[in-house]
Tab-separated table of C-alpha atoms in Angstrom:
chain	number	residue	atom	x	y	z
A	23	UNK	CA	113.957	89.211	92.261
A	24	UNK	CA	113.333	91.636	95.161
A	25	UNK	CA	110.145	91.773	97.005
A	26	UNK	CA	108.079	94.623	98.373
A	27	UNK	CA	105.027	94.431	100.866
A	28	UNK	CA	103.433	97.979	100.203
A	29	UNK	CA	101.493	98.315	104.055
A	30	UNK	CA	100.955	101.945	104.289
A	31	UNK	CA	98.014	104.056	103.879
A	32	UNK	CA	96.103	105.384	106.999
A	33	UNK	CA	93.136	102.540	106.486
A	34	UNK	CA	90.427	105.163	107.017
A	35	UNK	CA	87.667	102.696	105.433
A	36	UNK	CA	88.292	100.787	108.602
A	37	UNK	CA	88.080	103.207	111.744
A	38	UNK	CA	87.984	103.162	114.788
A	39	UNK	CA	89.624	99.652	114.269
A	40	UNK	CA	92.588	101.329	112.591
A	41	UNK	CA	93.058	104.299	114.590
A	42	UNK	CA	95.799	102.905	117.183
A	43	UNK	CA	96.980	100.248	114.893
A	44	UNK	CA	98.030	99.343	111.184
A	45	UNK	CA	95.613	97.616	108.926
A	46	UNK	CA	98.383	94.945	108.376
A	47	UNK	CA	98.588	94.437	112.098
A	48	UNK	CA	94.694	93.109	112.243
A	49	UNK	CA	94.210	89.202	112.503
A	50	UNK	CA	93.082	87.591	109.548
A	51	UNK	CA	91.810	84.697	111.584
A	52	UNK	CA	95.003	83.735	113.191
A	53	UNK	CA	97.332	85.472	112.147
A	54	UNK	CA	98.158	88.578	111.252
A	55	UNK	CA	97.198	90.488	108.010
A	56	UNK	CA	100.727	91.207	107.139
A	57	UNK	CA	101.779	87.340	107.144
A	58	UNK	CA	99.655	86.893	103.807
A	59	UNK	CA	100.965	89.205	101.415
A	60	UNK	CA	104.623	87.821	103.482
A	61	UNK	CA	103.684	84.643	102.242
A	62	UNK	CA	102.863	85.076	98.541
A	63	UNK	CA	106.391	86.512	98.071
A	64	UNK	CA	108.358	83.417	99.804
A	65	UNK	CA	106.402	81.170	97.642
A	66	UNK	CA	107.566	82.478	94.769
A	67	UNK	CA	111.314	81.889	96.190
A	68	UNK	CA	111.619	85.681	97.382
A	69	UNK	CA	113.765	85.812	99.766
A	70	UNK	CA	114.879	90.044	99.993
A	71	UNK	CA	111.482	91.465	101.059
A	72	UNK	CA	111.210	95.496	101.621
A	73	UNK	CA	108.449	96.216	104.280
A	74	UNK	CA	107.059	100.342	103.322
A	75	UNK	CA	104.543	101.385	105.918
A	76	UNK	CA	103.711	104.848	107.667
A	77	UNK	CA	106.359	105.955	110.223
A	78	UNK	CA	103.867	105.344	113.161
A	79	UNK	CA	103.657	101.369	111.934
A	80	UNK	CA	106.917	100.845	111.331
A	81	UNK	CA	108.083	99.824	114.392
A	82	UNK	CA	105.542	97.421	115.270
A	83	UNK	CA	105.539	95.886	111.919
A	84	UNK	CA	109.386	95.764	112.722
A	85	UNK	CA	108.680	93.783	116.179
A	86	UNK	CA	106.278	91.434	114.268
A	87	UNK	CA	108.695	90.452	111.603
A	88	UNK	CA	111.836	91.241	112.721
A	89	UNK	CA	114.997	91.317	110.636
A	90	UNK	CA	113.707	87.557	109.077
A	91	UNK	CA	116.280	85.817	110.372
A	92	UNK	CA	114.333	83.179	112.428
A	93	UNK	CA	112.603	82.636	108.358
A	94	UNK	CA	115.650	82.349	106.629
A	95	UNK	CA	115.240	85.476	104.820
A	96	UNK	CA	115.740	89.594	104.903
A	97	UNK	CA	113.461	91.772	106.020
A	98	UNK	CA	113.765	95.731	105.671
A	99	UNK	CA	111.543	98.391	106.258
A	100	UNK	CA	110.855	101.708	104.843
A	101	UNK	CA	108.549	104.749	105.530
A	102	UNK	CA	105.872	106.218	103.101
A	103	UNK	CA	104.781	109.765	104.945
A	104	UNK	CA	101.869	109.883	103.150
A	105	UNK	CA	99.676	107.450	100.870
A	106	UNK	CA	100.703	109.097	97.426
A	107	UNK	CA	100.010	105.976	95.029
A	108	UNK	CA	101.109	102.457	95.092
A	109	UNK	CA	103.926	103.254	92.350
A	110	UNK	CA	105.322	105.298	94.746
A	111	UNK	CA	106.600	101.938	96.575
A	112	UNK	CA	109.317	101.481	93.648
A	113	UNK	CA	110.557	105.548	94.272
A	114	UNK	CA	111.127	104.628	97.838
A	115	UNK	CA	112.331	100.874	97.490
A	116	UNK	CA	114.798	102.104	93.839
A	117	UNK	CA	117.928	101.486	95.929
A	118	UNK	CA	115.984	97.721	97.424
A	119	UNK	CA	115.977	97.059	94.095
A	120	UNK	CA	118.889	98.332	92.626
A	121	UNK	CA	119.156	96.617	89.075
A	122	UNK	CA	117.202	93.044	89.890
A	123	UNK	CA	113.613	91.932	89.339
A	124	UNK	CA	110.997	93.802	91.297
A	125	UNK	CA	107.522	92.059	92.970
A	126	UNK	CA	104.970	94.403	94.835
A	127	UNK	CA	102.197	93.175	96.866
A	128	UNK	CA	99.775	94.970	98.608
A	129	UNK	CA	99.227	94.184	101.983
A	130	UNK	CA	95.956	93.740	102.655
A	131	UNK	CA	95.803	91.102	99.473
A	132	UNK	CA	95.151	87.503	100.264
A	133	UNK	CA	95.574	85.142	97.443
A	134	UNK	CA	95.669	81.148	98.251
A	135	UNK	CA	95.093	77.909	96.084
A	136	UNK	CA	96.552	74.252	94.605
A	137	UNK	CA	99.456	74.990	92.862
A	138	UNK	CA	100.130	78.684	93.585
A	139	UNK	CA	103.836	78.321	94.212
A	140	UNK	CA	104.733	76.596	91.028
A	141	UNK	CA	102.571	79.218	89.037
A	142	UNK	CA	104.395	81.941	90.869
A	143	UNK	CA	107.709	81.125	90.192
A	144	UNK	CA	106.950	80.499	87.000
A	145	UNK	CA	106.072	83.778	85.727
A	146	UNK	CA	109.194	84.928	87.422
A	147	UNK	CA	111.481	82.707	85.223
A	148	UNK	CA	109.353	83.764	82.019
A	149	UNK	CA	109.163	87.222	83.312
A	150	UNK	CA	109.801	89.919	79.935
A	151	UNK	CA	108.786	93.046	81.270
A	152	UNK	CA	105.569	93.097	83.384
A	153	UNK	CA	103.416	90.487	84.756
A	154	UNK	CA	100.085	91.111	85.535
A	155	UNK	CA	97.468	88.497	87.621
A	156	UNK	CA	94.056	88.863	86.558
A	157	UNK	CA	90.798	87.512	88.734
A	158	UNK	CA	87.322	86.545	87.774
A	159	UNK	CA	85.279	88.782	88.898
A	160	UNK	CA	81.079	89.333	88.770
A	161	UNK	CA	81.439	92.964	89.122
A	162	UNK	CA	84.117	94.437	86.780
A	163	UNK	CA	83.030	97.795	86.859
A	164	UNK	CA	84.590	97.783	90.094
A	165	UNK	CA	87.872	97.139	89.311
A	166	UNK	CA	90.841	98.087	87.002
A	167	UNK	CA	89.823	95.674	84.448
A	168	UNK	CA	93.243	93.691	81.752
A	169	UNK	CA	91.732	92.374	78.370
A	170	UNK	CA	93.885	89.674	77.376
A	171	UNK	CA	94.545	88.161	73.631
A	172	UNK	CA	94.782	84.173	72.955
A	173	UNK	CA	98.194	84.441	73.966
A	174	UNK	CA	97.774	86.028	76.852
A	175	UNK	CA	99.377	89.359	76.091
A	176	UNK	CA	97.481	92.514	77.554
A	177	UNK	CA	95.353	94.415	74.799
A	178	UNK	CA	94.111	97.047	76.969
A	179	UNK	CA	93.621	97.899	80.499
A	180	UNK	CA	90.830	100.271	82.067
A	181	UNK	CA	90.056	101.426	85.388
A	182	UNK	CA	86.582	101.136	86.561
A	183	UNK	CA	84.836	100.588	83.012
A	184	UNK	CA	81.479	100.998	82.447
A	185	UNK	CA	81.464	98.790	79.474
A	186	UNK	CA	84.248	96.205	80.739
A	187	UNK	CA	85.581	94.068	77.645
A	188	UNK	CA	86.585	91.144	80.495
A	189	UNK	CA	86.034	90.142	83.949
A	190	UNK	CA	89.288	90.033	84.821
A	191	UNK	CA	90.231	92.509	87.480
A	192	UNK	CA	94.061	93.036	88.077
A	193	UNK	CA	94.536	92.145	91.274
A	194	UNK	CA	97.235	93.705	93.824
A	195	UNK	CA	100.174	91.406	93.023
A	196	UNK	CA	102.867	92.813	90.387
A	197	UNK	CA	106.214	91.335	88.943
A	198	UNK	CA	108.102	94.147	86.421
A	199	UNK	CA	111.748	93.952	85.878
A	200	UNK	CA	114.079	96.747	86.786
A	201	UNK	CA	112.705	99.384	84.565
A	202	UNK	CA	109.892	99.969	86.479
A	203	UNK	CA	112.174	102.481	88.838
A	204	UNK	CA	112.673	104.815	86.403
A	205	UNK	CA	108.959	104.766	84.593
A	206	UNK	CA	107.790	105.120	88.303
A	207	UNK	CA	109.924	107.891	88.702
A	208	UNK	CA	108.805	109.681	85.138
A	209	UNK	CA	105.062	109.672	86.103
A	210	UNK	CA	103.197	112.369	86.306
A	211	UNK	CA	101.264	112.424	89.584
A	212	UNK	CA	97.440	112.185	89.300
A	213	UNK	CA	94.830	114.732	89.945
A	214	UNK	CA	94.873	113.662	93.999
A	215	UNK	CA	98.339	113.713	93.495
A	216	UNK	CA	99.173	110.137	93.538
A	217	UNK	CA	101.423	107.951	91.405
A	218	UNK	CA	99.178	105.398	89.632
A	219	UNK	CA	100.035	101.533	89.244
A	220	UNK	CA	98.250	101.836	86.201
A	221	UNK	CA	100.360	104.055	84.897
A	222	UNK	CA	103.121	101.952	85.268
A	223	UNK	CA	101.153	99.557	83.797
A	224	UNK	CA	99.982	100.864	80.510
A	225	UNK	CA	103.735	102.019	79.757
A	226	UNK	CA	104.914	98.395	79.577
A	227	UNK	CA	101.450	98.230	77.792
A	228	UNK	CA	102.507	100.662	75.188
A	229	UNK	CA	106.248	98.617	75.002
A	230	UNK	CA	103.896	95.170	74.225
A	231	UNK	CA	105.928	94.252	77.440
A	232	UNK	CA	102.529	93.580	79.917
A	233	UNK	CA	101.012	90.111	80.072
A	234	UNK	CA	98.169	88.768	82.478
A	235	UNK	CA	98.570	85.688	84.500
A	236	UNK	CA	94.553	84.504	84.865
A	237	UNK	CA	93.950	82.838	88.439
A	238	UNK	CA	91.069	80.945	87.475
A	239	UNK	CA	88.909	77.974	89.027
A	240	UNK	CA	90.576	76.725	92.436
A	241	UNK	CA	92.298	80.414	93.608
A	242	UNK	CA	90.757	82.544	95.534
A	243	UNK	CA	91.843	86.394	96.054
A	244	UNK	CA	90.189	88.550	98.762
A	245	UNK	CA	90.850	92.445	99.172
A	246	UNK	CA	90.533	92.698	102.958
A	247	UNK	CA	90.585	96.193	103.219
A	248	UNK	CA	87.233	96.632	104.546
A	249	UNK	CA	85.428	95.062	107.757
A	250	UNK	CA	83.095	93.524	105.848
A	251	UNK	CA	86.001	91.897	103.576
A	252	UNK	CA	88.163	91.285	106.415
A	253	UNK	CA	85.339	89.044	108.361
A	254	UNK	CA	85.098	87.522	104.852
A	255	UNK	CA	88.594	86.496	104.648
A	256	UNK	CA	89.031	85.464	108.379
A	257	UNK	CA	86.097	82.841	107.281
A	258	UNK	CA	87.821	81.437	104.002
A	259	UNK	CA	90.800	80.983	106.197
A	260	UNK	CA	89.198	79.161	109.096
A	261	UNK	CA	87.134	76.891	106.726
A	262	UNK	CA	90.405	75.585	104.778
A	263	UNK	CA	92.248	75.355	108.065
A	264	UNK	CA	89.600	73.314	110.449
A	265	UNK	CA	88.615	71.400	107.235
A	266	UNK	CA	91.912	70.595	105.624
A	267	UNK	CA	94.131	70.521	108.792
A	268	UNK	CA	96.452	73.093	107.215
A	269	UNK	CA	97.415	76.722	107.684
A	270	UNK	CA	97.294	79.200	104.878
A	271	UNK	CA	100.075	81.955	105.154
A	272	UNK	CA	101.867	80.187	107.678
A	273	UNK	CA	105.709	81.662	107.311
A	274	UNK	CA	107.376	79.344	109.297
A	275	UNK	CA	106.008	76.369	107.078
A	276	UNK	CA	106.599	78.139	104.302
A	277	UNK	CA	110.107	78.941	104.953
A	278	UNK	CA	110.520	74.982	106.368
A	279	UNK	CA	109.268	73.838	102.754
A	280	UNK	CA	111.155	75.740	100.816
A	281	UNK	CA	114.447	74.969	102.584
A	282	UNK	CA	115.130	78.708	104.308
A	283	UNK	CA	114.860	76.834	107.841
A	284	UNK	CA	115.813	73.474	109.071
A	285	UNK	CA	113.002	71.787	111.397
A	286	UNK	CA	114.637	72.038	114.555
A	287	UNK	CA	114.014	75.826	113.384
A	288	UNK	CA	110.737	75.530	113.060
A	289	UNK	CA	110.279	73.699	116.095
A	290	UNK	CA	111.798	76.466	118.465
A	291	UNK	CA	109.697	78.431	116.823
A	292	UNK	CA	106.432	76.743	117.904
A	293	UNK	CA	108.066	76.451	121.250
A	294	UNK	CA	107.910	80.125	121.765
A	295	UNK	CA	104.001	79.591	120.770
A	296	UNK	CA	103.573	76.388	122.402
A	297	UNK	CA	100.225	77.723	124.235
A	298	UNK	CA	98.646	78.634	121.081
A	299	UNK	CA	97.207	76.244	118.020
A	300	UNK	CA	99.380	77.980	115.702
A	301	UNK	CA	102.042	77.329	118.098
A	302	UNK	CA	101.560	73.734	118.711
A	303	UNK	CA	100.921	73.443	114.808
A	304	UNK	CA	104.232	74.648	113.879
A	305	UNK	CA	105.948	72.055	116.389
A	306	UNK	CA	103.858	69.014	114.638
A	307	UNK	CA	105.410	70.050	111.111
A	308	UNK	CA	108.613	70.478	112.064
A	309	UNK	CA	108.328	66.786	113.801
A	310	UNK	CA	106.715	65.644	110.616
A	311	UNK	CA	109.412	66.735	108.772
A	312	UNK	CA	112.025	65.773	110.646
């Protein structure tokens, strides 16, 4: 399965802050924004991620990350001119792709809880067309909203209902196999001229290919696309960390437990942070685990 981190858009909702800089380059607490959508796709053992962004991000994104070497994995990047719809990231990434597995992530989506990696990976094994993940929400009407039968197949999927038939809103994490390039590339753009992810969605939908993943009790998914939802997230991250003596999104860790790096790895890279927490928290795991 190939990954793709979809950090473009021009993240008007939060000027000034985003006026110099990408969204995805704005600390979530400690880190930056980027690292968390990063960090949902090594979990679920994704290891060929495609970064899209806006020309003008690019290249910082590209100094953050790097090739992914030092994480035991490959990073490449790609530009989106304009924000014209999040299916739009599988026109762009078709040749990423090629004829695997495909999982998009939006990058301003945090998602964290027990057991996440193991749920992950395994609706990639029993992926059969598209794979959905579905939130609790109290506000539905806000959200593109999956109805799910007893066997967890989508019934129907609406954007913004007024009358929503669940509370499940579909978050910004997708799995589809490789037929999603060419029903990506058959849409017909919106009326502001976008190509919808719910388009793409209710054509699996019409193929009884969708299903919805519920994260239920213990997960926790924040949109932090806003100031109000970024100091929101920042919060949830700093209360697990100082409370549980763990990082959330931390790729180095990540890439230590699932065997991309060895921990004398890890430990250089703490060295080069050595003056920071995060720094001196990467060199204690690596020790740990050596």
């Amino acid at each position: 399965m190939k990954g793709i981190v979809l950090a473009g858009g021009s993240g008007t909702r939060m000027y000034p802050s985003t006026l110099a800089t990408s969204k995805q380059l704005l600390a979530i607490y400690d880190k930056p924004m980027v690292y968390y959508p990063m960090s949902v796709l090594m979990l679920a053992g994704i290891r060929d991620i495609l970064v899209i962004s806006t020309p003008a991000s690019l290249p910082t994104l590209g100094v953050l990350l790097g090739d992914g070497s030092q994480l035991g994995i490959n990073i490449t990047y790609a530009k989106q001119d304009e924000p014209r719809g999040i299916a739009e990231a599988f026109v762009i990434g078709a040749d990423h792709i090629g004829s695997d597995d495909a999982a998009l992530i939006l990058g301003d989506n945090v998602f964290h809880g027990a057991g996440f990696p193991r749920l992950l990976q395994a609706a990639r094994a029993e992926l059969d067309g598209c794979t959905l993940f579905g939130y609790p929400v109290s506000d539905p009407e806000r959200y593109g909203i999956g109805e799910i039968d007893g066997a967890g197949q989508l019934v129907s999927i609406e954007e913004k209902p007024l009358r929503p038939r669940s509370s499940d809103a579909i978050t910004g994490l997708y799995f589809y196999d490789s037929d999603v390039v060419e029903i990506a590339r058959d849409l017909a753009p919106s009326a502001r001229g976008e190509l919808e992810i719910t388009d793409v969605n209710l054509a699996y939908l019409k193929q009884g290919r969708a299903k919805l993943v519920r994260l239920g009790r213990g997960f926790t998914w924040l949109d932090a696309g806003t100031h109000d939802s970024l100091l929101a997230a920042s919060q949830y991250v700093q209360v697990i960390e100082k409370r549980q003596g763990v990082r959330v999104a931390c790729l180095e860790e990540i890439a230590l437990r699932m065997g991309y790096i060895d921990a004398d790895t890890c430990h250089r890279l703490g060295v080069r942070m050595q003056n920071s927490e995060y720094g001196r928290y990467l060199m204690e795991t690596a020790e740990s685990a050596a």
